[in-house]
Structure formats: C-alpha cells, structure tokens
Coordinates of C-alpha atoms and ligand atoms in Angstrom, one line a residue:
M1 CA -59.7 -13.9 105.7
R2 CA -60.2 -12.8 109.3
E3 CA -61.6 -9.8 111.1
V4 CA -60.3 -8.7 114.4
G5 CA -61.8 -11.0 117.1
Q6 CA -63.0 -13.7 114.7
A7 CA -60.2 -16.1 115.4
Q8 CA -60.3 -15.5 119.1
V9 CA -64.1 -16.3 119.1
L10 CA -63.5 -19.5 117.3
R11 CA -60.7 -20.5 119.7
R12 CA -63.0 -19.8 122.7
L13 CA -65.8 -21.8 121.1
L14 CA -63.5 -24.8 120.6
G15 CA -62.2 -24.4 124.1
D16 CA -65.7 -24.4 125.6
C17 CA -66.5 -27.6 123.6
L18 CA -63.3 -29.3 124.9
T19 CA -64.2 -28.4 128.5
R20 CA -67.8 -29.5 128.1
Y21 CA -67.4 -32.7 126.2
K22 CA -63.9 -33.9 127.3
P23 CA -63.5 -35.9 124.1
G24 CA -60.8 -38.6 123.8
S25 CA -60.5 -37.7 120.2
L26 CA -61.0 -34.4 118.3
A27 CA -61.3 -33.6 114.6
L28 CA -60.6 -30.0 113.7
I29 CA -62.1 -29.5 110.2
G30 CA -60.7 -26.6 108.1
C31 CA -58.0 -26.3 110.8
A32 CA -55.8 -23.7 108.9
T33 CA -52.8 -23.2 111.1
G34 CA -54.4 -24.7 114.2
N35 CA -56.3 -21.9 115.8
G36 CA -57.8 -23.3 119.0
L37 CA -55.5 -26.3 119.4
E38 CA -53.9 -24.3 122.2
E39 CA -56.9 -25.3 124.2
V40 CA -56.4 -29.1 123.9
D41 CA -55.2 -31.0 127.0
P42 CA -53.4 -34.0 125.5
A43 CA -54.0 -35.9 128.8
I44 CA -57.7 -35.8 128.0
T45 CA -57.8 -35.5 124.2
G46 CA -55.2 -38.0 123.2
I47 CA -56.0 -38.0 119.5
V48 CA -56.3 -34.9 117.3
H49 CA -57.1 -35.0 113.6
A50 CA -56.4 -31.8 111.8
V51 CA -57.8 -31.4 108.3
D52 CA -57.2 -28.8 105.7
I53 CA -56.6 -28.5 101.9
N54 CA -53.7 -26.0 102.3
P55 CA -50.3 -27.7 102.9
A56 CA -48.6 -24.4 103.9
F57 CA -51.2 -24.0 106.7
L58 CA -50.6 -27.6 107.8
E59 CA -46.8 -27.1 107.8
Q60 CA -47.3 -24.2 110.2
L61 CA -49.7 -26.2 112.3
N62 CA -47.2 -29.0 112.6
Q63 CA -44.5 -26.6 113.7
R64 CA -46.8 -25.1 116.3
F65 CA -48.3 -28.3 117.7
G66 CA -46.3 -31.3 116.5
Q67 CA -44.3 -31.5 119.8
S68 CA -47.0 -30.5 122.3
L69 CA -49.7 -32.8 120.9
P70 CA -48.2 -36.3 120.5
G71 CA -51.5 -37.8 119.1
L72 CA -51.7 -35.2 116.3
N73 CA -52.7 -36.6 112.9
I74 CA -52.5 -34.1 110.0
H75 CA -54.6 -34.7 106.9
C76 CA -54.0 -32.6 103.8
L77 CA -57.1 -33.3 101.6
D78 CA -59.9 -31.7 99.6
M79 CA -63.1 -32.3 101.5
E80 CA -65.1 -31.6 98.3
T81 CA -63.8 -34.8 96.8
D82 CA -62.0 -36.9 99.5
L83 CA -63.4 -38.9 102.3
L84 CA -62.1 -38.2 105.9
P85 CA -59.7 -41.0 106.8
F86 CA -61.0 -41.7 110.3
S87 CA -64.4 -42.7 111.7
D88 CA -64.1 -42.4 115.5
A89 CA -64.0 -38.7 116.4
E90 CA -65.7 -38.0 119.7
L91 CA -65.8 -34.3 118.9
I92 CA -65.8 -32.8 115.5
F93 CA -65.4 -29.0 115.4
C94 CA -66.1 -27.4 112.0
G95 CA -65.8 -23.6 112.2
L96 CA -66.4 -21.4 109.2
V97 CA -65.9 -24.2 106.6
L98 CA -69.4 -24.6 105.3
E99 CA -68.8 -21.2 103.7
Y100 CA -66.2 -22.9 101.5
V101 CA -67.2 -26.6 101.1
K102 CA -70.7 -27.4 100.0
P103 CA -72.7 -28.4 103.1
E104 CA -74.5 -31.1 101.3
V105 CA -71.1 -32.7 100.4
L106 CA -69.4 -32.1 103.7
I107 CA -72.0 -32.9 106.3
P108 CA -72.4 -36.6 105.3
K109 CA -68.6 -37.0 105.5
L110 CA -68.6 -35.5 109.0
L111 CA -71.3 -37.9 110.0
Q112 CA -69.2 -40.9 108.8
A113 CA -66.2 -39.6 110.8
L114 CA -68.2 -39.1 114.0
S115 CA -68.2 -41.8 116.7
P116 CA -71.7 -43.2 117.6
D117 CA -72.0 -41.1 120.8
G118 CA -69.9 -38.2 119.5
T119 CA -70.8 -34.5 119.1
L120 CA -70.6 -32.5 115.9
V121 CA -70.2 -28.8 116.4
I122 CA -70.6 -26.5 113.4
V123 CA -70.1 -22.8 113.4
I124 CA -71.5 -20.7 110.5
Q125 CA -71.5 -17.0 110.1
Q126 CA -74.5 -14.7 109.3
T127 CA -73.8 -11.3 107.8
R128 CA -76.3 -8.6 107.6
K129 CA -76.2 -7.3 104.0
S130 CA -76.5 -3.6 103.3
S131 CA -76.8 -3.9 99.5
F132 CA -80.0 -4.5 97.6
V133 CA -78.6 -7.6 96.0
T134 CA -77.9 -10.2 98.6
P135 CA -75.1 -12.6 97.5
T136 CA -76.0 -16.2 97.7
R137 CA -73.8 -19.3 97.6
Y138 CA -74.6 -19.6 94.0
N139 CA -73.3 -16.2 93.1
S140 CA -70.7 -16.8 90.3
L141 CA -68.2 -14.2 91.5
A142 CA -68.2 -15.7 95.0
L143 CA -67.6 -19.2 93.5
L144 CA -64.7 -17.9 91.5
S145 CA -63.1 -16.5 94.6
G146 CA -63.4 -19.9 96.4
F147 CA -66.0 -18.5 98.8
A148 CA -69.1 -20.5 98.5
G149 CA -71.3 -18.1 100.5
E150 CA -73.4 -18.2 103.6
V151 CA -75.6 -21.0 104.7
S152 CA -79.0 -20.1 106.1
V153 CA -80.4 -21.4 109.4
D154 CA -83.3 -23.1 107.6
E155 CA -80.8 -24.7 105.2
M156 CA -78.8 -26.0 108.1
A157 CA -81.8 -27.4 109.9
A158 CA -82.9 -29.2 106.8
L159 CA -79.5 -30.6 106.1
L160 CA -79.0 -31.8 109.7
G161 CA -82.4 -33.6 109.7
A162 CA -81.8 -35.1 106.3
N163 CA -78.5 -36.6 107.5
G164 CA -79.9 -38.1 110.6
L165 CA -78.5 -35.6 113.0
C166 CA -80.3 -34.2 116.1
L167 CA -79.8 -30.6 116.9
C168 CA -79.1 -30.5 120.6
E169 CA -78.4 -26.8 121.0
M170 CA -77.9 -23.6 118.9
D171 CA -76.0 -20.6 120.3
E172 CA -75.4 -17.2 118.9
V173 CA -72.4 -14.9 119.3
R174 CA -72.5 -11.4 118.0
L175 CA -69.2 -10.2 116.7
N176 CA -70.2 -6.7 115.6
D177 CA -73.2 -4.9 114.2
S178 CA -73.2 -6.9 111.0
K179 CA -71.7 -10.3 111.8
T180 CA -72.9 -13.1 114.0
F181 CA -71.6 -16.7 114.6
L182 CA -74.2 -19.4 115.0
T183 CA -73.0 -22.6 116.7
F184 CA -74.9 -25.9 116.2
H185 CA -74.3 -28.8 118.6
C186 CA -75.5 -32.1 117.0
S187 CA -75.5 -35.8 117.7
K188 CA -76.4 -38.8 115.7
E189 CA -80.0 -39.9 115.9
K190 CA -80.1 -43.4 117.5
A191 CA -81.4 -45.0 114.2
H192 CA -78.2 -43.8 112.4
Q193 CA -75.7 -45.3 115.0
Ligands
SAM201 C1 -62.3 -19.6 107.3 S1 -61.1 -20.9 107.4 C2 -61.6 -21.7 108.9 C3 -61.2 -20.9 110.1 C4 -60.4 -21.7 111.1 N1 -61.3 -22.8 111.6 C5 -60.0 -20.8 112.3 O1 -60.3 -21.1 113.4 O2 -59.2 -19.9 112.0 C6 -61.5 -22.1 106.2 C7 -60.5 -23.2 106.1 O3 -61.0 -24.2 105.3 C8 -60.0 -24.7 104.4 N2 -60.7 -25.2 103.2 C9 -61.4 -24.6 102.3 N3 -61.8 -25.4 101.3 C10 -61.4 -26.7 101.7 C11 -61.5 -28.0 101.1 N4 -62.2 -28.1 99.9 N5 -61.0 -29.0 101.7 C12 -60.3 -28.8 102.9 N6 -60.1 -27.6 103.5 C13 -60.7 -26.6 102.9 C14 -59.2 -23.4 104.1 O4 -57.9 -23.8 103.7 C15 -59.2 -22.7 105.4 O5 -58.1 -23.1 106.2

C-alpha cells in the first residue's frame, strides 16, 4: 500500500494541522492502524474519532493508542454505505481515502460530520503516468482491486463547491519524480452552517 516516505508525509501533514487548528475533536478518516495519532496532544484534542473498514487495522490502532488517548472512539464501518456516527468534529483529516471511496459519496458525509466552524483537510495523490493509457477511476481492473483511482484537481474543486465547502488553501508536497500529494483545507460556507 505504501511507498517509503508516504506514511511519514501523511503523519507530518496531520501533525501540522493539529498544531495549526488546535481542534478539541479530531476525526481521522481511513485511519488504518493510526498513522499520525502519535501527534495528538490529548490535553488539546480530547476527542478522537478513528474510522476504517478494516477491523484488523482498528484492533492494532486500539492496541497502540487505546491507553494514551482516553477520548478515542473507534468506528468500524463502510463509508460507501454507512453514515459517520458523529457530527461535531472540529478537524477532519482524510488522507488518501478518496482513492478508495467515491468522492461524491464520501464528501457529503464528511460535511455532515464537521462542526460549523470546523476544518476539513483532504489529501489526494497525483501520479504522473508513463503509459499511453492513463487509468481512470472507472477502470474496471482498478475497481476489482478495490482501488478506485485518482481524483483530479478539477474534480475536487467541483465537488467541494457543489457540497458548499470553501477551499481556504491548497498545498503540494512532492514525494518523488512521479508522485505528489495535494492537501485541500476547506471550511463550510456560511450558508451551509
Ligand atoms: C491508503 S489508506 C489511508 C492511509 C492512512 N491515512 C495513513 O496515514 O496511512 C486507505 C484506508 O482507507 C480504508 N478504507 C478503504 N475503503 C474504505 C471504506 N469503504 N470504508 C472505510 N474505510 C475504507 C482502508 O482500510 C485503508 O486503511
């Protein structure tokens, strides 16, 4: 799943968001085994929602952080079909999940889970293709493997706007010659609060 450095970059991006926004509550979407939760200061971020479909990942996450994060809530669910069971997250961090769960399904759910003044941070990857045929997220082999494909910047901008989200900032981190992470910092438009 990971290349060298990818997990470390995601951890650093989450750590930067925690330092910047100082949220009382955090939702880590597609949390896997909890990469980045090392950066949470429970004195500041008293509530942590960790969401993933994989119970084995969540068991490991519980073993790693169950003691050190007393406000940890672990949710094993399928974000394609289930709603998120909270609605007050001050920071939602969603790193490399829109490649697996359809953005048009997930983004409205993230919006419902976000507190009125909260910040939604989404990280997507962009890969430079060397083949003539560029895989899309409708590529059938990709769908069979559970990998839904990459989301374009234009697609992200359209989805954020359609869901009443303001894009406050977009940052780029280059991992190597062929892969880049794009980070979108979003807030609810006033009319949607
Ligand atoms: C690439 S990983 C995310 C990387 C992770 N944020 C990190 O820092 O290492 C994608 C995660 O999304 C989870 N996932 C995929 N489809 C899902 C779904 N339908 N519902 C919930 N979680 C899902 C996977 O189990 C996996 O842990």
